[in-house]
CSV table of C-alpha atoms in Angstrom, one decimal:
chain,number,residue,atom,x,y,z
A,64,MET,CA,0.0,0.0,0.0
A,65,SER,CA,1.0,3.6,-0.5
A,66,ASN,CA,-0.4,7.1,-0.2
A,67,ARG,CA,0.4,10.1,-2.3
A,68,TYR,CA,0.9,12.2,0.8
A,69,TRP,CA,3.6,10.0,2.3
A,70,SER,CA,7.1,11.4,2.5
A,71,PRO,CA,9.8,9.6,0.5
A,72,LEU,CA,11.2,8.2,3.8
A,73,VAL,CA,7.9,6.5,4.7
A,74,ARG,CA,7.9,4.6,1.4
A,75,THR,CA,11.3,3.1,2.2
A,76,LEU,CA,10.6,1.9,5.7
A,77,SER,CA,10.2,-1.8,6.7
A,78,PRO,CA,8.4,-1.4,10.1
A,79,TYR,CA,9.0,-3.7,13.0
A,80,VAL,CA,6.4,-6.4,13.4
A,81,PRO,CA,5.5,-7.0,17.0
A,82,GLY,CA,4.5,-10.3,18.4
A,83,GLU,CA,0.9,-11.3,17.8
A,84,GLN,CA,-1.6,-10.4,20.6
A,85,PRO,CA,-4.5,-12.8,19.6
A,86,LYS,CA,-7.9,-12.5,21.3
A,87,LEU,CA,-8.7,-16.2,21.8
A,88,ASP,CA,-10.3,-17.9,24.8
A,89,ASN,CA,-8.2,-20.2,27.0
A,90,LEU,CA,-5.1,-19.2,25.1
A,91,VAL,CA,-1.6,-20.5,26.1
A,92,LYS,CA,0.3,-17.4,25.0
A,93,LEU,CA,4.0,-18.2,24.7
A,94,ASN,CA,5.0,-15.8,21.8
A,95,THR,CA,5.9,-12.4,23.2
A,96,ASN,CA,8.2,-13.1,26.2
A,97,GLU,CA,5.8,-11.6,28.7
A,98,ASN,CA,6.3,-12.6,32.4
A,99,PRO,CA,3.7,-15.3,33.4
A,100,TYR,CA,3.6,-13.8,36.9
A,101,GLY,CA,2.1,-10.5,37.9
A,102,PRO,CA,3.9,-7.3,39.0
A,103,SER,CA,4.9,-6.6,42.5
A,104,PRO,CA,1.9,-5.9,44.8
A,105,LEU,CA,3.9,-2.8,45.9
A,106,ALA,CA,3.9,-1.6,42.3
A,107,LEU,CA,0.2,-2.2,41.8
A,108,ALA,CA,-0.6,-0.3,45.0
A,109,ALA,CA,1.6,2.6,44.0
A,110,ILE,CA,-0.1,2.8,40.6
A,111,ARG,CA,-3.6,2.8,42.2
A,112,ASP,CA,-2.5,5.6,44.6
A,113,ALA,CA,-1.1,7.6,41.7
A,114,ALA,CA,-4.5,7.5,39.9
A,115,ALA,CA,-5.7,10.6,41.7
A,116,ASP,CA,-6.4,14.2,41.1
A,117,SER,CA,-2.7,14.9,40.4
A,118,LEU,CA,-3.2,13.3,37.0
A,119,ARG,CA,-4.3,16.7,35.8
A,120,LEU,CA,-0.7,17.8,36.2
A,121,TYR,CA,2.3,16.9,34.0
A,122,PRO,CA,4.6,14.3,35.4
A,123,ASP,CA,8.2,15.1,36.4
A,124,PRO,CA,10.0,15.6,33.0
A,125,ASN,CA,13.3,14.5,34.6
A,126,ALA,CA,11.9,11.5,36.4
A,127,ASP,CA,14.2,12.4,39.4
A,128,LEU,CA,12.8,9.8,41.9
A,129,LEU,CA,13.1,6.9,39.4
A,130,ARG,CA,16.5,7.9,38.2
A,131,SER,CA,17.7,8.2,41.8
A,132,ALA,CA,16.2,4.8,42.7
A,133,LEU,CA,17.9,3.2,39.7
A,134,ALA,CA,21.2,4.9,40.4
A,135,GLN,CA,21.1,3.6,43.9
A,136,ARG,CA,20.3,0.1,42.8
A,137,PHE,CA,23.3,-0.1,40.4
A,138,GLY,CA,25.8,2.0,42.3
A,139,LEU,CA,25.7,4.9,39.8
A,140,THR,CA,24.7,8.6,39.9
A,141,PRO,CA,21.4,9.9,38.6
A,142,ALA,CA,23.4,11.6,35.8
A,143,GLN,CA,24.3,8.1,34.6
A,144,VAL,CA,20.7,7.1,34.2
A,145,PHE,CA,18.2,7.8,31.4
A,146,VAL,CA,14.6,6.7,31.5
A,147,GLY,CA,12.1,6.4,28.7
A,148,ASN,CA,8.7,5.0,27.5
A,149,GLY,CA,9.8,1.4,27.3
A,150,SER,CA,13.3,0.2,26.1
A,151,ASP,CA,12.2,0.5,22.5
A,152,GLU,CA,11.8,4.3,22.9
A,153,VAL,CA,15.1,4.4,24.8
A,154,LEU,CA,16.8,2.5,22.0
A,155,ALA,CA,15.2,4.8,19.4
A,156,HIS,CA,16.8,7.8,21.1
A,157,VAL,CA,20.1,6.0,21.5
A,158,PHE,CA,20.3,5.2,17.8
A,159,MET,CA,19.8,8.9,16.9
A,160,ALA,CA,22.0,10.3,19.7
A,161,LEU,CA,24.9,7.9,19.7
A,162,LEU,CA,24.9,5.6,16.7
A,163,LYS,CA,24.4,7.8,13.7
A,164,HIS,CA,27.9,8.3,12.3
A,165,ASP,CA,29.7,8.2,9.0
A,166,LEU,CA,31.1,4.7,9.7
A,167,PRO,CA,28.5,1.9,9.8
A,168,LEU,CA,26.8,0.5,12.8
A,169,TRP,CA,27.8,-3.1,13.5
A,170,MET,CA,25.2,-5.6,14.7
A,171,PRO,CA,24.5,-9.3,14.6
A,172,ASP,CA,22.7,-10.7,11.6
A,173,ILE,CA,20.3,-12.5,13.9
A,174,SER,CA,19.2,-10.2,16.8
A,175,TYR,CA,16.4,-7.9,17.8
A,176,SER,CA,14.7,-7.0,14.6
A,177,PHE,CA,14.0,-3.4,15.7
A,178,TYR,CA,17.7,-2.6,15.2
A,179,PRO,CA,17.5,-2.6,11.3
A,180,THR,CA,14.2,-0.7,11.6
A,181,TYR,CA,15.8,2.1,13.5
A,182,CYS,CA,18.6,2.2,10.9
A,183,GLY,CA,16.1,2.6,8.1
A,184,LEU,CA,14.2,5.3,10.0
A,185,TYR,CA,17.3,7.4,10.8
A,186,GLY,CA,19.3,6.7,7.7
A,187,ILE,CA,22.1,4.8,9.6
A,188,ALA,CA,24.5,2.7,7.6
A,189,SER,CA,24.8,-0.7,9.1
A,190,ARG,CA,26.8,-3.9,8.7
A,191,LEU,CA,25.4,-7.3,9.7
A,192,ILE,CA,27.9,-9.6,11.3
A,193,PRO,CA,26.9,-13.3,11.1
A,194,LEU,CA,26.5,-15.3,14.2
A,195,ALA,CA,28.7,-18.4,14.5
A,196,ASP,CA,27.4,-21.7,13.3
A,197,ASP,CA,26.2,-22.4,16.9
A,198,PHE,CA,24.3,-19.1,16.8
A,199,SER,CA,26.7,-17.4,19.3
A,200,ILE,CA,28.1,-13.9,19.1
A,201,ARG,CA,31.9,-14.0,18.6
A,202,ALA,CA,33.7,-11.1,20.2
A,203,ASP,CA,36.6,-11.3,17.7
A,204,ASP,CA,34.1,-10.4,14.9
A,205,TYR,CA,33.5,-7.0,16.5
A,206,LEU,CA,37.1,-5.9,16.9
A,207,PRO,CA,38.7,-3.4,14.4
A,208,ARG,CA,40.7,-5.2,11.7
A,209,ASP,CA,42.2,-4.6,8.3
A,210,GLY,CA,41.6,-0.9,8.6
A,211,GLU,CA,37.9,-1.3,9.3
A,212,ARG,CA,36.2,-0.1,12.4
A,213,ALA,CA,32.6,0.4,13.6
A,214,GLY,CA,30.8,3.7,13.9
A,215,GLY,CA,28.9,2.0,16.8
A,216,ILE,CA,28.0,-1.5,17.9
A,217,VAL,CA,24.7,-2.8,19.3
A,218,PHE,CA,23.7,-6.3,20.3
A,219,ALA,CA,21.3,-8.0,22.7
A,220,ASN,CA,22.8,-10.0,25.6
A,221,PRO,CA,21.3,-12.5,26.1
A,222,ASN,CA,20.7,-12.3,22.4
A,223,ALA,CA,17.2,-12.4,20.9
A,224,PRO,CA,15.7,-14.5,19.5
A,225,THR,CA,18.4,-17.1,20.3
A,226,GLY,CA,18.6,-16.6,24.1
A,227,ARG,CA,22.3,-17.3,24.0
A,228,PRO,CA,24.4,-15.2,26.5
A,229,LEU,CA,27.8,-13.7,25.8
A,230,PRO,CA,30.1,-13.9,28.9
A,231,LEU,CA,31.0,-10.6,30.5
A,232,ALA,CA,34.7,-11.1,29.7
A,233,GLU,CA,33.8,-11.3,26.0
A,234,VAL,CA,31.6,-8.2,26.2
A,235,GLU,CA,34.5,-6.3,27.8
A,236,ARG,CA,36.8,-7.4,24.9
A,237,ILE,CA,34.3,-5.7,22.5
A,238,VAL,CA,34.0,-2.6,24.6
A,239,ALA,CA,37.8,-2.2,25.3
A,240,GLY,CA,38.6,-3.0,21.6
A,241,ASN,CA,36.4,-0.2,20.3
A,242,PRO,CA,37.3,2.9,22.3
A,243,ASP,CA,36.2,5.3,19.5
A,244,ALA,CA,32.7,3.7,19.2
A,245,VAL,CA,29.7,3.5,21.6
A,246,VAL,CA,28.9,-0.1,22.4
A,247,VAL,CA,25.2,-0.6,23.3
A,248,ILE,CA,24.3,-3.7,25.1
A,249,ASP,CA,20.6,-4.4,25.2
A,250,GLU,CA,20.0,-6.4,28.4
A,251,ALA,CA,16.3,-6.9,28.2
A,252,TYR,CA,16.6,-10.5,29.4
A,253,VAL,CA,19.7,-10.4,31.6
A,254,ASP,CA,17.9,-11.0,34.9
A,255,PHE,CA,17.2,-14.6,33.8
A,256,GLY,CA,20.8,-15.8,34.0
A,257,GLY,CA,23.0,-13.4,32.0
A,258,GLU,CA,25.9,-11.3,33.2
A,259,SER,CA,25.3,-7.6,33.2
A,260,ALA,CA,27.8,-5.1,31.7
A,261,VAL,CA,26.7,-2.5,34.2
A,262,THR,CA,30.0,-3.2,36.1
A,263,LEU,CA,31.9,-1.9,33.1
A,264,ILE,CA,30.3,1.6,33.1
A,265,ASP,CA,32.7,3.3,35.5
A,266,ARG,CA,35.7,2.0,33.6
A,267,TYR,CA,34.6,2.5,30.0
A,268,PRO,CA,33.0,5.8,28.8
A,269,ASN,CA,31.8,4.1,25.6
A,270,VAL,CA,29.5,1.5,27.0
A,271,LEU,CA,25.8,1.9,27.3
A,272,VAL,CA,23.5,-0.7,28.9
A,273,VAL,CA,19.8,-0.8,28.2
A,274,HIS,CA,17.2,-2.4,30.5
A,275,THR,CA,13.4,-2.8,30.5
A,276,TYR,CA,10.7,-3.3,33.1
A,277,SER,CA,8.7,-5.4,30.6
A,278,LYS,CA,10.3,-8.8,31.3
A,279,SER,CA,11.7,-9.5,34.8
A,280,ARG,CA,9.6,-6.8,36.4
A,281,SER,CA,6.3,-8.0,34.9
A,282,LEU,CA,5.4,-4.5,33.7
A,283,ALA,CA,5.2,-4.8,29.9
A,284,GLY,CA,1.9,-3.0,30.0
A,285,LEU,CA,3.3,0.0,31.8
A,286,ARG,CA,6.1,0.9,29.3
A,287,VAL,CA,9.3,1.7,31.3
A,288,GLY,CA,12.8,1.3,30.0
A,289,TYR,CA,16.2,2.9,31.0
A,290,ALA,CA,19.8,3.2,29.9
A,291,LEU,CA,22.9,3.3,32.1
A,292,GLY,CA,26.2,4.7,31.1
A,293,ASP,CA,28.7,7.6,31.2
A,294,ALA,CA,27.1,10.9,32.1
A,295,GLY,CA,28.2,12.3,28.7
A,296,LEU,CA,26.3,9.5,26.9
A,297,ILE,CA,23.2,10.1,29.0
A,298,GLU,CA,23.3,13.9,28.2
A,299,GLY,CA,23.4,13.1,24.5
A,300,ILE,CA,20.3,10.9,24.8
A,301,GLU,CA,18.5,13.6,27.0
A,302,ARG,CA,19.1,16.1,24.2
A,303,ILE,CA,17.3,13.9,21.8
A,304,LYS,CA,14.5,13.2,24.2
A,305,ASN,CA,13.9,16.8,25.0
A,306,SER,CA,13.7,17.6,21.3
A,307,PHE,CA,11.0,14.9,20.9
A,308,ASN,CA,9.0,14.5,24.1
A,309,SER,CA,9.9,16.1,27.4
A,310,TYR,CA,7.4,14.0,29.4
A,311,PRO,CA,7.9,10.4,28.3
A,312,LEU,CA,6.8,8.7,31.5
A,313,ASP,CA,3.4,9.4,33.0
A,314,ARG,CA,2.7,9.6,36.7
A,315,LEU,CA,1.4,6.0,36.9
A,316,ALA,CA,4.5,4.6,35.2
A,317,LEU,CA,6.8,6.6,37.5
A,318,ALA,CA,5.0,5.5,40.6
A,319,GLY,CA,4.9,1.8,39.6
A,320,ALA,CA,8.5,1.7,38.5
A,321,VAL,CA,9.9,3.2,41.7
A,322,ALA,CA,7.8,0.9,43.9
A,323,SER,CA,8.8,-2.2,41.9
A,324,LEU,CA,12.4,-1.6,42.8
A,325,GLN,CA,11.4,-1.7,46.5
A,326,ASP,CA,10.2,-5.3,46.2
A,327,GLU,CA,13.3,-7.4,45.8
A,328,THR,CA,11.7,-10.5,47.2
A,329,HIS,CA,9.0,-10.6,44.5
A,330,PHE,CA,11.5,-9.8,41.8
A,331,GLN,CA,13.9,-12.5,42.7
A,332,SER,CA,11.1,-15.0,43.3
A,333,CYS,CA,9.6,-14.5,39.8
A,334,CYS,CA,13.0,-14.7,38.1
A,335,GLN,CA,13.9,-17.9,39.9
A,336,ARG,CA,10.6,-19.5,39.1
A,337,ILE,CA,11.0,-18.8,35.4
A,338,ILE,CA,14.6,-20.1,35.4
A,339,ALA,CA,13.4,-23.3,37.0
A,340,SER,CA,10.5,-23.7,34.6
A,341,ARG,CA,12.9,-23.0,31.7
A,342,GLU,CA,15.2,-25.8,32.7
A,343,ARG,CA,12.3,-28.3,33.0
A,344,LEU,CA,10.9,-27.2,29.6
A,345,VAL,CA,14.3,-27.6,28.0
A,346,ALA,CA,14.6,-31.2,29.4
A,347,GLY,CA,11.1,-32.0,28.2
A,348,LEU,CA,11.8,-30.7,24.7
A,349,LYS,CA,15.1,-32.6,24.4
A,350,ALA,CA,13.3,-35.8,25.4
A,351,LEU,CA,11.0,-35.2,22.3
A,352,GLY,CA,14.1,-34.9,20.1
A,353,PHE,CA,14.4,-31.1,19.9
A,354,GLU,CA,17.6,-29.2,19.7
A,355,VAL,CA,17.5,-26.4,22.2
A,356,LEU,CA,20.0,-23.5,22.2
A,357,PRO,CA,21.6,-22.6,25.6
A,358,SER,CA,19.3,-19.8,27.0
A,359,ALA,CA,19.8,-17.2,29.7
A,360,ALA,CA,16.5,-15.6,28.8
A,361,ASN,CA,12.8,-16.1,29.7
A,362,PHE,CA,12.4,-17.9,26.4
A,363,ILE,CA,14.1,-20.7,24.5
A,364,PHE,CA,14.9,-21.3,20.8
A,365,ALA,CA,14.3,-24.8,19.7
A,366,ARG,CA,14.0,-26.9,16.5
A,367,HIS,CA,13.3,-30.4,15.5
A,368,ALA,CA,15.1,-32.2,12.7
A,369,ASP,CA,11.9,-33.9,11.5
A,370,HIS,CA,9.4,-31.0,11.7
A,371,GLU,CA,9.5,-27.5,10.2
A,372,GLY,CA,9.0,-24.6,12.5
A,373,ALA,CA,6.0,-23.2,10.6
A,374,GLU,CA,4.4,-26.7,10.6
A,375,LEU,CA,4.8,-27.0,14.4
A,376,ALA,CA,3.6,-23.4,15.1
A,377,ALA,CA,0.5,-24.0,13.0
A,378,ALA,CA,-0.3,-27.3,14.7
A,379,LEU,CA,0.1,-25.7,18.1
A,380,ARG,CA,-2.2,-22.8,17.1
A,381,THR,CA,-5.0,-25.2,16.4
A,382,ARG,CA,-4.7,-26.2,20.0
A,383,ALA,CA,-4.8,-22.6,21.2
A,384,ILE,CA,-1.0,-22.5,21.9
A,385,ILE,CA,0.8,-19.6,20.4
A,386,VAL,CA,4.6,-19.5,19.9
A,387,ARG,CA,6.8,-17.3,17.7
A,388,GLN,CA,8.3,-18.5,14.4
A,389,PHE,CA,10.4,-16.4,12.1
A,390,GLN,CA,10.4,-16.7,8.4
A,391,LYS,CA,14.1,-15.7,8.0
A,392,PRO,CA,17.1,-17.5,6.6
A,393,ARG,CA,19.0,-19.7,9.1
A,394,ILE,CA,16.3,-19.6,11.8
A,395,HIS,CA,13.0,-20.6,10.0
A,396,ALA,CA,13.1,-24.1,11.5
A,397,PHE,CA,13.2,-22.7,15.1
A,398,LEU,CA,10.4,-21.9,17.5
A,399,ARG,CA,10.9,-19.2,20.0
A,400,ILE,CA,9.0,-20.3,23.1
A,401,SER,CA,8.3,-17.9,26.0
A,402,ILE,CA,8.5,-19.5,29.4
A,403,GLY,CA,5.1,-19.6,30.9
A,404,THR,CA,3.9,-21.2,34.1
A,405,ASP,CA,4.7,-24.8,34.8
A,406,ALA,CA,1.1,-25.7,33.8
A,407,GLN,CA,1.4,-23.8,30.5
A,408,CYS,CA,4.8,-25.5,29.7
A,409,GLU,CA,3.3,-28.9,30.4
A,410,THR,CA,0.3,-28.1,28.1
A,411,LEU,CA,2.8,-27.2,25.4
A,412,LEU,CA,4.8,-30.5,25.9
A,413,ALA,CA,1.6,-32.5,25.8
A,414,ALA,CA,0.5,-30.9,22.6
A,415,LEU,CA,3.9,-31.5,21.0
A,416,ARG,CA,3.7,-35.2,22.0
A,417,GLU,CA,0.3,-35.4,20.4
A,418,ILE,CA,1.4,-33.7,17.2
A,419,MET,CA,4.4,-35.9,16.8
A,420,ASP,CA,2.4,-39.1,17.6
A,421,THR,CA,-0.2,-38.3,14.9
A,422,ARG,CA,2.2,-37.1,12.2
A,423,PRO,CA,2.5,-39.7,9.4
């Protein structure tokens, strides 16, 4: 489709396609990496309390309370924290503020598919670096060589949709080896078993770490994300934000996000339950003959030698079970399966057993 009033830019874009949000009864929804457990009761109470007459007033444009709370949690200063309306908006500002340079932006060929979308939106030249045969990121591939160097680097760790983590020592090699480029590490899933690069921030002025409340904090519907890094990097992102939307987080989001940080018990409990469920699901899938990539996320990436990914996804859908399947080279045979409750995971395994038993 096209429209004669569109700008030339709009005609060239390939927009990001979010995971399906189907409206089906009794659905086992394992396609968008949402947390199967609810938010902290403290966060819900704070949101209810914030739904008051004060909503007639603008929220704090600087999000001072939230930035201070995040700084305290990570041993940083508020000047090293940026907050935004979900990590997607944070990343959008980061791409414009820190990654738009003459030299190309380096990123994995298989990673979060919003990265190429931002490149198209902002006119950022990019270079896709293939994952290894085992779908891991190789640090050596991101080091300058033969006179070539990156204008910036971005990758998810653990990576998406593979779930594979890159050890912190390897992350540091990339950061240390590219002192003239910003290295953005998207840690949306790090709380489920990865190693965070936040510890590198005070030693490397070129590292930026992005987190979200959507996964481990069970607040995907609230839309809160943040970036942590050198104060100079944060100031650059702030300049973009204040040229776009000075009030990105509303009063409800600010209240819920601050309160969530105060409930460490709930946070740790949910993460540990998901990790345990993930390991049980991996064992169950392997028993059915699936290859499952090592995962430190709240999802797994699995394929079966005798069944195409699209075939399995369609068969599961007829049983009201939704998983994610990508029609892309190298990964079309895989299913990305979000970790649900133990009951949801067992429903999935039972359905797969039935599908395989009935296949001619």
